[in-house]
Coordinates of C-alpha atoms in Angstrom, one line a residue:
Chain A
M7 CA -104.2 -50.1 -53.1
S8 CA -102.9 -52.5 -50.5
Q9 CA -100.3 -52.2 -47.9
N10 CA -97.8 -54.6 -49.1
E11 CA -97.5 -53.8 -53.2
T12 CA -93.5 -53.6 -53.4
T13 CA -92.7 -49.4 -53.4
N14 CA -91.6 -48.3 -57.0
G15 CA -89.2 -45.4 -57.5
A16 CA -91.5 -43.5 -58.4
E17 CA -93.3 -43.3 -55.5
V18 CA -90.0 -43.2 -53.8
S19 CA -90.0 -40.0 -55.5
R20 CA -93.4 -39.1 -54.5
R21 CA -92.8 -39.4 -50.9
D22 CA -89.3 -37.4 -51.1
F23 CA -91.1 -35.1 -52.5
L24 CA -93.6 -35.2 -50.1
K25 CA -90.9 -35.1 -47.5
Q26 CA -89.2 -32.9 -48.2
G27 CA -91.9 -29.9 -48.4
V28 CA -92.7 -31.3 -45.2
A29 CA -89.7 -30.4 -43.4
G30 CA -90.0 -27.1 -45.4
V31 CA -93.3 -26.0 -44.1
V32 CA -92.7 -26.6 -40.1
A33 CA -89.5 -25.4 -40.6
L34 CA -90.8 -22.1 -41.6
G35 CA -93.6 -22.5 -38.7
S36 CA -97.2 -24.6 -38.6
I37 CA -98.4 -23.3 -41.4
G38 CA -98.5 -26.9 -43.1
L39 CA -101.0 -28.9 -44.3
G40 CA -101.1 -31.4 -41.2
A41 CA -101.8 -28.6 -39.2
S42 CA -104.3 -26.8 -41.1
N43 CA -106.3 -30.5 -41.3
V44 CA -106.0 -30.0 -37.5
L45 CA -107.8 -26.5 -37.2
N46 CA -110.0 -27.7 -40.1
R47 CA -110.8 -30.6 -37.8
A48 CA -114.2 -29.1 -36.2
A49 CA -115.6 -29.5 -39.7
A50 CA -114.0 -32.8 -40.2
P51 CA -116.6 -35.3 -40.8
E52 CA -116.8 -38.5 -38.2
L53 CA -114.5 -40.9 -38.2
Q54 CA -115.9 -44.6 -38.6
L55 CA -115.7 -46.1 -35.3
S56 CA -113.6 -49.3 -35.1
Q57 CA -115.3 -52.8 -35.0
G58 CA -112.5 -53.6 -32.4
V59 CA -110.1 -52.6 -29.8
V60 CA -107.1 -54.1 -28.4
S61 CA -107.5 -53.8 -24.5
P62 CA -105.7 -55.5 -21.7
D63 CA -105.8 -56.1 -18.4
P64 CA -102.4 -56.2 -16.9
A65 CA -103.5 -58.5 -13.7
L66 CA -103.7 -61.4 -16.0
C67 CA -100.3 -60.6 -18.1
I68 CA -97.7 -62.9 -17.7
G69 CA -95.4 -61.0 -19.4
C70 CA -94.4 -63.9 -22.1
L71 CA -94.3 -61.5 -24.9
T72 CA -96.0 -64.0 -27.1
C73 CA -98.2 -60.4 -28.3
E74 CA -95.0 -58.6 -29.0
V75 CA -93.4 -61.3 -31.0
I76 CA -96.1 -62.6 -32.6
C77 CA -97.7 -59.3 -33.8
S78 CA -94.1 -58.5 -35.4
Q79 CA -93.6 -61.9 -37.1
V80 CA -97.6 -61.9 -38.6
H81 CA -96.7 -58.5 -40.0
K82 CA -94.1 -59.5 -41.6
D83 CA -95.1 -62.1 -43.1
H84 CA -97.4 -59.8 -44.5
G85 CA -94.7 -57.7 -45.9
L86 CA -95.2 -54.9 -43.9
S87 CA -92.8 -53.6 -40.4
D88 CA -91.7 -56.1 -38.2
V89 CA -92.1 -53.6 -35.2
P90 CA -94.2 -54.7 -32.7
R91 CA -97.2 -52.6 -32.5
I92 CA -98.3 -53.9 -28.8
R93 CA -95.7 -53.6 -26.6
I94 CA -94.8 -54.9 -22.6
F95 CA -93.4 -53.2 -20.2
N96 CA -92.4 -54.1 -16.2
D97 CA -94.8 -52.0 -13.7
G98 CA -94.2 -53.0 -10.3
R99 CA -97.9 -51.3 -9.3
V100 CA -100.2 -54.2 -11.4
E101 CA -101.6 -56.1 -9.1
L102 CA -102.2 -59.7 -10.4
N103 CA -105.0 -61.1 -10.7
A104 CA -105.5 -64.0 -8.0
E105 CA -106.4 -67.0 -10.7
L106 CA -103.1 -66.3 -12.4
V107 CA -101.3 -66.5 -9.5
K108 CA -103.0 -69.6 -7.7
V109 CA -102.2 -71.1 -11.7
Y110 CA -98.7 -69.8 -12.5
G111 CA -97.5 -68.4 -9.5
D112 CA -95.7 -65.1 -9.3
R113 CA -94.1 -64.0 -12.9
G114 CA -94.1 -60.7 -12.0
H115 CA -96.3 -57.6 -13.4
F116 CA -96.5 -56.1 -16.3
H117 CA -98.9 -54.0 -18.4
Q118 CA -99.5 -53.9 -22.4
S119 CA -99.6 -50.7 -24.4
P120 CA -101.7 -51.2 -27.3
C121 CA -103.2 -48.5 -29.9
L122 CA -106.5 -47.1 -28.7
M123 CA -107.7 -46.2 -32.3
C124 CA -108.9 -43.5 -30.8
P125 CA -112.5 -42.2 -32.3
E126 CA -110.9 -38.5 -32.3
A127 CA -107.6 -40.6 -33.9
E128 CA -105.4 -37.4 -34.1
C129 CA -102.7 -39.1 -36.0
L130 CA -104.7 -39.8 -38.9
R131 CA -105.4 -35.9 -38.7
V132 CA -102.0 -34.7 -39.0
C133 CA -100.9 -36.4 -41.8
P134 CA -99.8 -34.8 -44.8
A135 CA -99.6 -37.6 -46.7
N136 CA -103.3 -39.1 -46.2
A137 CA -101.5 -42.1 -44.8
L138 CA -103.5 -42.6 -42.4
V139 CA -106.6 -43.9 -43.2
V140 CA -109.5 -45.9 -41.8
E141 CA -109.5 -49.4 -42.3
P142 CA -113.8 -49.7 -44.6
K143 CA -113.7 -53.7 -43.1
T144 CA -112.4 -52.7 -39.5
G145 CA -112.7 -49.4 -39.0
A146 CA -108.8 -49.6 -38.0
R147 CA -106.7 -46.6 -38.1
I148 CA -104.3 -48.1 -40.3
I149 CA -100.6 -46.7 -41.5
D150 CA -100.5 -47.0 -45.5
E151 CA -96.6 -48.1 -45.1
K152 CA -96.3 -47.3 -48.9
A153 CA -98.5 -43.8 -48.6
C154 CA -96.0 -42.0 -45.7
I155 CA -93.5 -40.1 -45.5
A156 CA -92.0 -41.3 -42.1
C157 CA -92.7 -37.2 -41.2
G158 CA -93.2 -38.4 -37.8
R159 CA -96.5 -36.4 -37.0
C160 CA -98.7 -39.0 -36.1
S161 CA -96.7 -40.2 -34.0
Q162 CA -96.0 -37.1 -32.4
A163 CA -100.2 -36.4 -32.8
C164 CA -100.4 -39.7 -30.2
P165 CA -102.3 -38.7 -27.1
F166 CA -101.0 -42.1 -25.2
P167 CA -96.8 -42.0 -24.3
V168 CA -95.9 -45.2 -23.5
Q169 CA -93.3 -46.0 -20.9
V170 CA -89.7 -44.9 -21.1
E171 CA -88.2 -47.8 -22.9
S172 CA -85.9 -49.0 -20.2
K173 CA -88.8 -50.2 -18.5
A174 CA -90.0 -52.6 -21.9
T175 CA -89.8 -56.2 -20.8
N176 CA -87.9 -57.3 -23.6
Q177 CA -85.2 -54.6 -22.8
T178 CA -85.0 -54.1 -27.1
V179 CA -85.3 -50.3 -28.0
F180 CA -86.9 -49.3 -30.6
G181 CA -86.9 -45.8 -29.8
Q182 CA -91.1 -46.0 -29.2
H183 CA -92.3 -42.8 -27.5
S184 CA -96.3 -43.1 -28.1
R185 CA -98.1 -45.9 -30.4
I186 CA -97.0 -45.2 -33.7
T187 CA -93.3 -45.9 -34.1
Y188 CA -91.1 -45.3 -36.0
D189 CA -89.0 -48.3 -38.2
P190 CA -85.8 -46.9 -39.8
K191 CA -85.6 -50.2 -41.5
K192 CA -88.2 -49.6 -44.0
N193 CA -88.2 -45.6 -43.1
V194 CA -91.8 -45.6 -42.6
Y195 CA -94.0 -44.8 -39.3
T196 CA -96.2 -47.5 -38.0
K197 CA -98.9 -48.8 -35.9
C198 CA -102.0 -51.4 -34.5
D199 CA -103.7 -52.2 -37.6
L200 CA -106.0 -55.4 -35.9
C201 CA -103.9 -57.3 -38.3
N202 CA -107.3 -56.7 -40.5
W203 CA -106.4 -58.9 -43.3
R204 CA -106.4 -62.2 -41.1
P205 CA -109.8 -64.1 -41.0
E206 CA -108.5 -65.1 -37.2
G207 CA -108.2 -61.3 -36.4
P208 CA -105.5 -59.3 -34.5
A209 CA -102.5 -62.2 -33.7
C210 CA -102.1 -61.2 -30.2
V211 CA -105.7 -61.9 -29.4
E212 CA -105.7 -65.4 -31.2
R213 CA -102.1 -66.2 -29.1
C214 CA -101.7 -64.8 -25.7
P215 CA -101.8 -67.9 -23.8
V216 CA -103.3 -66.5 -21.1
N217 CA -106.2 -65.8 -23.2
V218 CA -105.7 -69.7 -24.9
R219 CA -106.1 -70.9 -21.4
I220 CA -109.0 -69.1 -20.5
R221 CA -111.0 -69.9 -23.8
Q222 CA -110.2 -73.4 -22.6
G223 CA -110.9 -73.0 -19.1
I224 CA -108.0 -74.2 -17.6
I225 CA -107.9 -70.3 -15.8
K226 CA -111.3 -69.5 -14.5
S227 CA -112.0 -65.3 -16.0
D228 CA -114.7 -64.0 -17.0
H229 CA -112.7 -61.4 -19.6
L230 CA -109.6 -62.4 -21.6
C231 CA -106.5 -61.0 -20.6
L232 CA -106.5 -59.4 -24.1
E233 CA -110.1 -58.8 -25.0
L234 CA -111.1 -57.3 -28.3
P235 CA -114.5 -55.2 -27.5
K236 CA -116.1 -52.7 -30.2
A237 CA -114.7 -49.2 -30.1
S238 CA -117.0 -47.1 -28.5
R239 CA -116.9 -43.0 -26.7
E240 CA -117.6 -44.8 -23.3
H241 CA -115.3 -48.0 -23.7
W242 CA -112.3 -45.5 -25.2
D243 CA -113.2 -43.1 -22.1
Q244 CA -112.5 -45.9 -19.5
Q245 CA -109.3 -47.0 -21.5
S246 CA -107.4 -43.8 -21.8
V247 CA -108.1 -43.1 -18.1
A248 CA -106.4 -46.4 -17.6
D249 CA -104.2 -46.3 -20.0
R250 CA -102.1 -42.6 -18.7
K251 CA -101.9 -44.1 -15.3
Q252 CA -100.3 -47.1 -15.3
N253 CA -98.3 -44.3 -18.4
A254 CA -98.2 -41.7 -15.4
Chain B
M24 CA -87.9 -94.1 -37.9
K25 CA -88.0 -93.4 -41.2
S26 CA -85.7 -94.2 -43.8
F27 CA -83.7 -91.8 -45.4
E28 CA -80.9 -91.2 -48.4
L29 CA -77.4 -90.6 -47.3
Y30 CA -74.8 -88.5 -49.2
D31 CA -70.8 -88.6 -48.4
A32 CA -70.0 -85.2 -49.6
T33 CA -65.9 -84.9 -50.8
S34 CA -65.8 -81.2 -50.2
V35 CA -67.6 -78.3 -48.5
Q36 CA -69.1 -77.0 -52.0
E37 CA -70.5 -80.8 -52.9
A38 CA -72.3 -81.0 -49.8
V39 CA -73.9 -77.1 -50.5
A40 CA -74.7 -78.2 -54.0
L41 CA -76.6 -80.6 -52.4
L42 CA -78.4 -78.9 -49.6
S43 CA -78.8 -76.7 -52.5
K44 CA -80.2 -79.3 -54.7
F45 CA -82.4 -81.1 -52.1
G46 CA -84.2 -78.0 -50.5
P47 CA -84.8 -78.0 -46.8
T48 CA -85.7 -81.4 -46.2
S49 CA -82.2 -82.1 -46.2
K50 CA -80.0 -82.2 -44.0
V51 CA -75.8 -82.6 -42.6
V52 CA -74.9 -85.1 -40.4
A53 CA -71.9 -86.0 -38.7
G54 CA -72.1 -88.3 -35.6
G55 CA -75.9 -88.1 -35.8
S56 CA -76.5 -88.2 -32.0
D57 CA -78.5 -85.7 -32.6
L58 CA -80.3 -85.3 -36.0
V59 CA -81.2 -89.3 -36.3
T60 CA -80.6 -90.7 -32.5
G61 CA -83.1 -88.0 -31.5
I62 CA -85.0 -85.3 -34.3
M63 CA -86.2 -88.5 -36.5
K64 CA -86.0 -91.4 -34.1
D65 CA -88.6 -89.2 -31.8
W66 CA -90.0 -88.3 -35.4
V67 CA -90.3 -84.2 -33.8
R68 CA -91.8 -82.7 -37.4
G69 CA -94.1 -80.3 -37.8
K70 CA -95.3 -77.4 -40.5
G71 CA -92.2 -75.2 -40.0
M72 CA -90.2 -78.8 -39.1
P73 CA -89.8 -81.4 -42.1
Y74 CA -88.4 -84.0 -41.6
P75 CA -85.6 -85.3 -43.2
E76 CA -85.4 -87.4 -46.2
K77 CA -81.6 -86.7 -47.6
L78 CA -78.5 -86.2 -45.2
I79 CA -75.3 -85.0 -46.3
D80 CA -72.7 -86.7 -44.0
I81 CA -70.3 -84.5 -43.8
T82 CA -67.4 -86.2 -41.6
T83 CA -66.4 -87.2 -45.3
I84 CA -65.1 -83.8 -46.2
P85 CA -60.9 -84.0 -44.8
E86 CA -60.8 -80.5 -44.4
M87 CA -63.7 -80.7 -41.9
V88 CA -62.3 -82.9 -39.9
G89 CA -59.4 -82.3 -37.5
I90 CA -57.9 -79.4 -35.2
K91 CA -54.9 -76.9 -35.9
V92 CA -52.7 -74.3 -34.4
A93 CA -51.1 -71.7 -36.7
N94 CA -51.4 -68.2 -36.6
N95 CA -51.7 -67.7 -32.8
A96 CA -55.2 -69.1 -33.4
L97 CA -56.7 -72.5 -33.3
T98 CA -59.0 -73.6 -36.0
V99 CA -61.4 -76.8 -35.2
G100 CA -63.4 -78.6 -38.0
A101 CA -66.9 -78.9 -37.4
A102 CA -67.1 -82.5 -38.0
T103 CA -64.2 -83.2 -35.8
T104 CA -65.2 -84.8 -32.9
L105 CA -66.2 -83.9 -29.0
S106 CA -63.4 -86.9 -27.6
S107 CA -60.6 -85.4 -30.4
I108 CA -61.1 -82.0 -28.8
V109 CA -61.0 -83.7 -25.1
D110 CA -57.5 -85.7 -26.1
S111 CA -56.0 -82.3 -27.8
A112 CA -52.9 -80.8 -25.9
D113 CA -53.0 -78.6 -27.3
I114 CA -57.0 -77.5 -26.4
K115 CA -56.1 -78.3 -22.5
K116 CA -52.6 -76.2 -22.4
T117 CA -54.4 -72.9 -23.6
W118 CA -58.2 -72.6 -24.1
P119 CA -58.5 -75.7 -21.1
I120 CA -62.4 -74.5 -21.0
L121 CA -63.1 -75.7 -24.5
S122 CA -61.7 -79.2 -23.7
Q123 CA -63.6 -79.1 -20.0
S124 CA -67.1 -78.2 -22.1
A125 CA -66.3 -80.9 -24.5
E126 CA -65.7 -83.4 -21.7
S127 CA -69.0 -82.5 -19.5
V128 CA -70.6 -83.7 -22.6
A129 CA -73.0 -86.9 -22.8
S130 CA -70.8 -89.6 -22.1
P131 CA -67.4 -91.1 -24.1
L132 CA -68.9 -93.2 -25.7
I133 CA -71.1 -90.5 -27.3
R134 CA -68.2 -87.9 -27.7
N135 CA -66.6 -91.0 -29.9
F136 CA -69.1 -89.9 -32.4
A137 CA -70.2 -86.4 -31.9
T138 CA -68.9 -83.3 -33.7
L139 CA -67.9 -80.1 -32.8
G140 CA -70.9 -78.9 -35.5
G141 CA -73.5 -81.1 -33.9
N142 CA -72.9 -80.1 -30.2
I143 CA -72.9 -76.1 -31.5
N144 CA -75.6 -76.9 -33.9
Q145 CA -78.2 -79.1 -32.5
R146 CA -81.8 -78.8 -31.2
P147 CA -83.7 -77.7 -28.7
R148 CA -84.3 -80.2 -25.7
C149 CA -87.3 -78.5 -24.6
W150 CA -89.5 -81.6 -23.5
F151 CA -92.6 -80.4 -25.4
F152 CA -90.3 -79.5 -29.0
R153 CA -89.6 -82.9 -28.9
G154 CA -92.6 -84.3 -28.0
E155 CA -94.9 -85.6 -30.7
N156 CA -97.9 -84.2 -29.9
F157 CA -96.6 -80.5 -29.1
A158 CA -97.3 -78.5 -32.2
C159 CA -95.4 -75.6 -30.7
Y160 CA -93.9 -72.5 -32.6
K161 CA -90.0 -73.7 -33.1
K162 CA -92.0 -77.2 -34.8
G163 CA -94.2 -74.4 -36.5
G164 CA -96.9 -74.6 -34.6
D165 CA -99.0 -71.8 -32.7
F166 CA -98.4 -72.0 -29.0
C167 CA -95.4 -72.2 -26.7
F168 CA -96.5 -75.2 -24.2
A169 CA -94.0 -74.5 -21.5
V170 CA -95.6 -70.8 -20.8
T171 CA -98.6 -72.1 -19.3
G172 CA -97.2 -75.6 -18.7
D173 CA -94.3 -77.8 -16.9
N174 CA -91.2 -74.7 -17.9
R175 CA -88.5 -76.3 -14.4
Y176 CA -86.2 -76.3 -17.2
H177 CA -86.9 -73.3 -19.5
A178 CA -85.8 -69.8 -20.2
I179 CA -85.2 -67.5 -17.5
I180 CA -83.4 -64.4 -19.4
G181 CA -84.8 -64.0 -22.8
G182 CA -87.8 -66.0 -23.8
E183 CA -90.2 -64.5 -25.9
L184 CA -93.0 -66.3 -28.1
C185 CA -90.4 -69.5 -27.5
Y186 CA -88.7 -70.7 -24.5
I187 CA -86.1 -72.5 -25.1
V188 CA -82.9 -72.9 -23.2
H189 CA -79.4 -73.2 -25.4
P190 CA -78.7 -76.4 -25.3
S191 CA -74.8 -76.3 -26.2
D192 CA -71.9 -76.8 -23.4
T193 CA -68.9 -75.7 -26.1
A194 CA -70.9 -73.2 -27.6
T195 CA -71.0 -71.4 -23.9
A196 CA -66.9 -71.9 -24.1
L197 CA -66.4 -70.8 -27.5
L198 CA -68.9 -67.3 -27.2
A199 CA -66.6 -67.0 -23.8
L200 CA -63.6 -67.4 -25.9
N201 CA -64.5 -64.9 -28.5
A202 CA -64.3 -67.0 -31.4
K203 CA -65.7 -67.2 -35.0
A204 CA -67.8 -69.3 -37.2
T205 CA -66.6 -70.1 -40.5
I206 CA -69.9 -70.6 -42.7
A207 CA -70.2 -72.2 -46.2
G208 CA -73.5 -71.4 -48.9
P209 CA -74.4 -70.7 -52.7
S210 CA -72.6 -67.6 -52.5
G211 CA -69.0 -68.9 -50.8
Q212 CA -67.6 -68.9 -47.3
R213 CA -68.2 -66.7 -44.3
E214 CA -67.2 -65.7 -41.2
V215 CA -69.0 -64.7 -38.6
P216 CA -68.4 -64.0 -34.4
F217 CA -70.3 -65.9 -32.4
D218 CA -71.7 -63.3 -30.5
T219 CA -73.8 -62.9 -33.9
Y220 CA -74.1 -67.0 -34.9
F221 CA -76.8 -67.6 -32.1
T222 CA -80.9 -66.2 -33.2
G223 CA -83.7 -65.7 -31.0
P224 CA -86.8 -66.7 -31.2
R225 CA -87.6 -62.7 -32.7
E226 CA -85.9 -62.8 -35.2
D227 CA -86.5 -66.6 -35.8
V228 CA -88.3 -69.1 -34.1
L229 CA -87.9 -71.6 -36.6
R230 CA -83.8 -72.1 -36.6
E231 CA -81.4 -70.9 -33.6
N232 CA -78.7 -69.7 -35.5
L233 CA -77.9 -67.9 -38.5
L234 CA -77.7 -70.8 -40.8
K235 CA -79.5 -71.2 -44.1
H236 CA -80.9 -74.2 -44.7
D237 CA -78.3 -74.3 -47.7
E238 CA -75.5 -73.5 -45.5
L239 CA -73.4 -75.3 -42.6
L240 CA -70.4 -74.6 -40.2
V241 CA -67.4 -75.4 -41.2
N242 CA -65.4 -74.8 -38.2
V243 CA -64.6 -72.8 -35.4
T244 CA -61.6 -70.0 -34.8
V245 CA -60.4 -69.2 -31.5
P246 CA -57.7 -65.9 -31.2
Q247 CA -55.0 -67.0 -28.9
P248 CA -55.9 -65.9 -25.6
A249 CA -54.2 -62.5 -24.4
A250 CA -51.8 -62.6 -21.5
N251 CA -52.8 -62.9 -18.2
T252 CA -56.0 -64.2 -19.0
R253 CA -57.7 -66.4 -16.7
M254 CA -60.7 -68.5 -17.2
A255 CA -63.2 -71.5 -16.0
F256 CA -66.2 -73.5 -17.0
F257 CA -68.8 -75.2 -14.7
K258 CA -72.0 -76.8 -15.9
L259 CA -74.3 -78.1 -13.7
K260 CA -76.5 -81.4 -14.2
D261 CA -80.3 -82.1 -12.4
R262 CA -78.6 -85.6 -12.3
Q263 CA -74.6 -86.8 -11.6
V264 CA -74.2 -88.5 -14.7
Y265 CA -74.7 -87.2 -18.0
D266 CA -77.2 -84.5 -18.8
F267 CA -77.8 -81.3 -20.4
A268 CA -77.0 -78.5 -18.9
L269 CA -79.0 -76.8 -15.7
C270 CA -76.6 -73.7 -16.3
S271 CA -72.8 -74.0 -17.0
V272 CA -71.0 -70.9 -17.2
A273 CA -68.1 -69.7 -18.7
A274 CA -65.4 -66.8 -17.7
V275 CA -62.6 -65.7 -19.8
F276 CA -60.8 -62.6 -19.0
T277 CA -57.9 -60.5 -18.4
E278 CA -56.6 -58.8 -14.9
E279 CA -53.8 -57.2 -13.2
N280 CA -53.3 -57.6 -9.6
G281 CA -56.9 -59.4 -9.1
V282 CA -58.3 -56.5 -10.9
W283 CA -60.6 -57.1 -13.9
K284 CA -59.5 -55.8 -17.0
D285 CA -61.8 -57.2 -20.3
G286 CA -63.2 -60.5 -20.3
R287 CA -66.9 -61.9 -21.1
V288 CA -69.1 -64.4 -19.0
V289 CA -71.5 -66.6 -20.4
L290 CA -74.6 -68.4 -19.4
G291 CA -75.4 -72.3 -20.9
G292 CA -79.2 -73.6 -20.7
V293 CA -80.6 -70.7 -19.5
S294 CA -81.8 -67.9 -22.7
P295 CA -82.4 -69.4 -26.3
V296 CA -79.2 -68.3 -27.0
P297 CA -75.9 -68.9 -25.4
Y298 CA -76.1 -65.6 -23.1
R299 CA -73.5 -63.6 -22.8
A300 CA -74.2 -61.6 -19.3
K301 CA -72.7 -57.8 -20.0
V302 CA -74.3 -56.7 -16.8
V303 CA -72.3 -58.5 -14.5
E304 CA -68.9 -57.8 -17.1
E305 CA -70.4 -54.4 -16.5
A306 CA -70.3 -54.7 -12.8
L307 CA -66.2 -56.3 -12.4
A308 CA -64.9 -53.5 -14.4
G309 CA -61.7 -52.3 -12.8
K310 CA -62.5 -54.0 -10.0
N311 CA -61.2 -56.5 -7.5
I312 CA -62.6 -60.0 -8.9
K313 CA -62.7 -61.7 -5.4
Q314 CA -64.1 -58.5 -3.7
A315 CA -66.4 -57.6 -6.7
A316 CA -67.7 -61.5 -7.3
K317 CA -70.3 -61.8 -5.4
D318 CA -71.8 -58.6 -6.0
A319 CA -71.4 -58.7 -9.8
A320 CA -72.7 -62.1 -10.7
G321 CA -76.4 -60.9 -8.0
R322 CA -76.6 -58.5 -11.4
I323 CA -77.9 -61.2 -13.2
R324 CA -81.2 -61.1 -11.0
T325 CA -81.3 -58.1 -12.9
V326 CA -82.1 -59.2 -16.8
A327 CA -83.8 -62.6 -15.4
R328 CA -87.6 -63.6 -15.7
P329 CA -88.2 -66.6 -14.7
M330 CA -91.2 -68.4 -15.5
S331 CA -93.2 -70.3 -12.8
L332 CA -91.2 -73.0 -12.3
N333 CA -87.9 -72.2 -13.1
G334 CA -87.3 -69.1 -10.4
Y335 CA -84.5 -71.5 -8.3
K336 CA -82.3 -71.2 -11.7
V337 CA -81.3 -67.9 -11.2
D338 CA -80.5 -68.5 -7.8
I339 CA -78.6 -70.9 -9.7
A340 CA -76.8 -69.0 -12.2
V341 CA -75.7 -65.9 -9.4
G342 CA -74.2 -69.0 -7.2
L343 CA -72.3 -70.3 -10.5
I344 CA -71.1 -67.1 -11.8
E345 CA -69.7 -65.9 -8.6
R346 CA -67.9 -69.5 -8.3
V347 CA -66.5 -69.6 -12.3
L348 CA -65.1 -66.0 -11.3
T349 CA -63.9 -66.8 -8.2
S350 CA -62.5 -70.2 -9.3
A351 CA -60.7 -68.7 -12.0
L352 CA -58.3 -66.8 -10.5
V353 CA -56.8 -70.2 -8.4

């Protein structure tokens, strides 16, 4: 079942049924399906690691918002929610890369908040509708919008909060609290899926203008503004520490 | 320039029907100062911007040309020339900033054939967009050359993905005047406030307003200003002769004993859409305008996000806002 298939009436009923069921269980206590998934986590099979994880370097970010908007655009064009999966926040604590300042001046200080494609993926474990799955080709943890019942457990389970949205560079409010965001237009939650249907890979990594200029040799840097390394537990440990620090 | 077919529409319905029939390679033309002698002459085209092959002339539609004042409102047909607006005694008397903004456009010769609709809906002046060799987002390409290129004239507020600035002077004044646009399309006509008429790159990078390819702007309606309304407009250009705005400011507000009651401050030439500076308006609410103008103008810095070469435009915007607010009181 592809993510962008149109939802039909029968499936809406199933979603509503599941959602109501989950709401009832949550009201009664913490013995819902998701909770039992969490309790059984130790026994759950190990997840396939993601083939890529968007790894930003805030020191190279010029806050142009290309990643954010192109994320919305490619997902919308693919029939998915157009809520951006990566957000940019103003962050005066970021020390800019000296080469970047030399080439483009002081554009401001920003940090990026992408999904870290957690090896353990709490979001996936708590979903009562099995809407969160590992996409087999890329290993990305994705939300099947057709199966999502918009209960919000995945967003609550995500261990990586985002800054308050008043600090969002584009000043748009999406009601975002973690790397998984509710889209009221489609009544689904949404998260980074590594643009798994695109042969070019994630649009943010491909289109980031700083990445383009680094690849062209115009900006001298031994790494990109948005890298896409293969996920590993060691990398996740490092990235999560840095991420928590910038969102503290 | 490539040849094109020209159709003289005699009614709004006929123009819409022709646009629907011919699809995205057909365009509405009035004065043609931007479309024909700009976009088409300079071969501005791309994957998301097909070269026009059929032009639908709307200056031949009687209801789209002219200025009417009735029921406490001004209605200007989209195919009315800017010179007609400048020459209108009614507009000069009651809506002076519309007259001033129209007069600030280009040269007298151009204003004699350029129209209000054309000025509002003209395409951006970004030199990468206008340049034949730059496949930018706005033409359906995959890069904004201004982000890492020469961006001295680009957006300082609200840029994202694409960093054009909206080039229309009359749109800046009309948004400040709380105008409405009448749009015609296959399903009939509808009125849209200027607050929502313009759209940024996040909504659709291929256009600057909500007009679809088979829709056209029919007219603009401006309400009669309330009692005690003050207004002023100023446009700063990079050179003395005619040019597009480096930054323009239109302010329309009501006041009592010099205290701000309600109003709008709108900036042109700084953002992908005519930008309503709500941070400035909020800073003026209930305050003595003369005393609060400087601080309120400075609030624009809180929303500005200049690029590598256009930080100077933020200082200009701050200065112009203060100047326009105080000049409106004179």
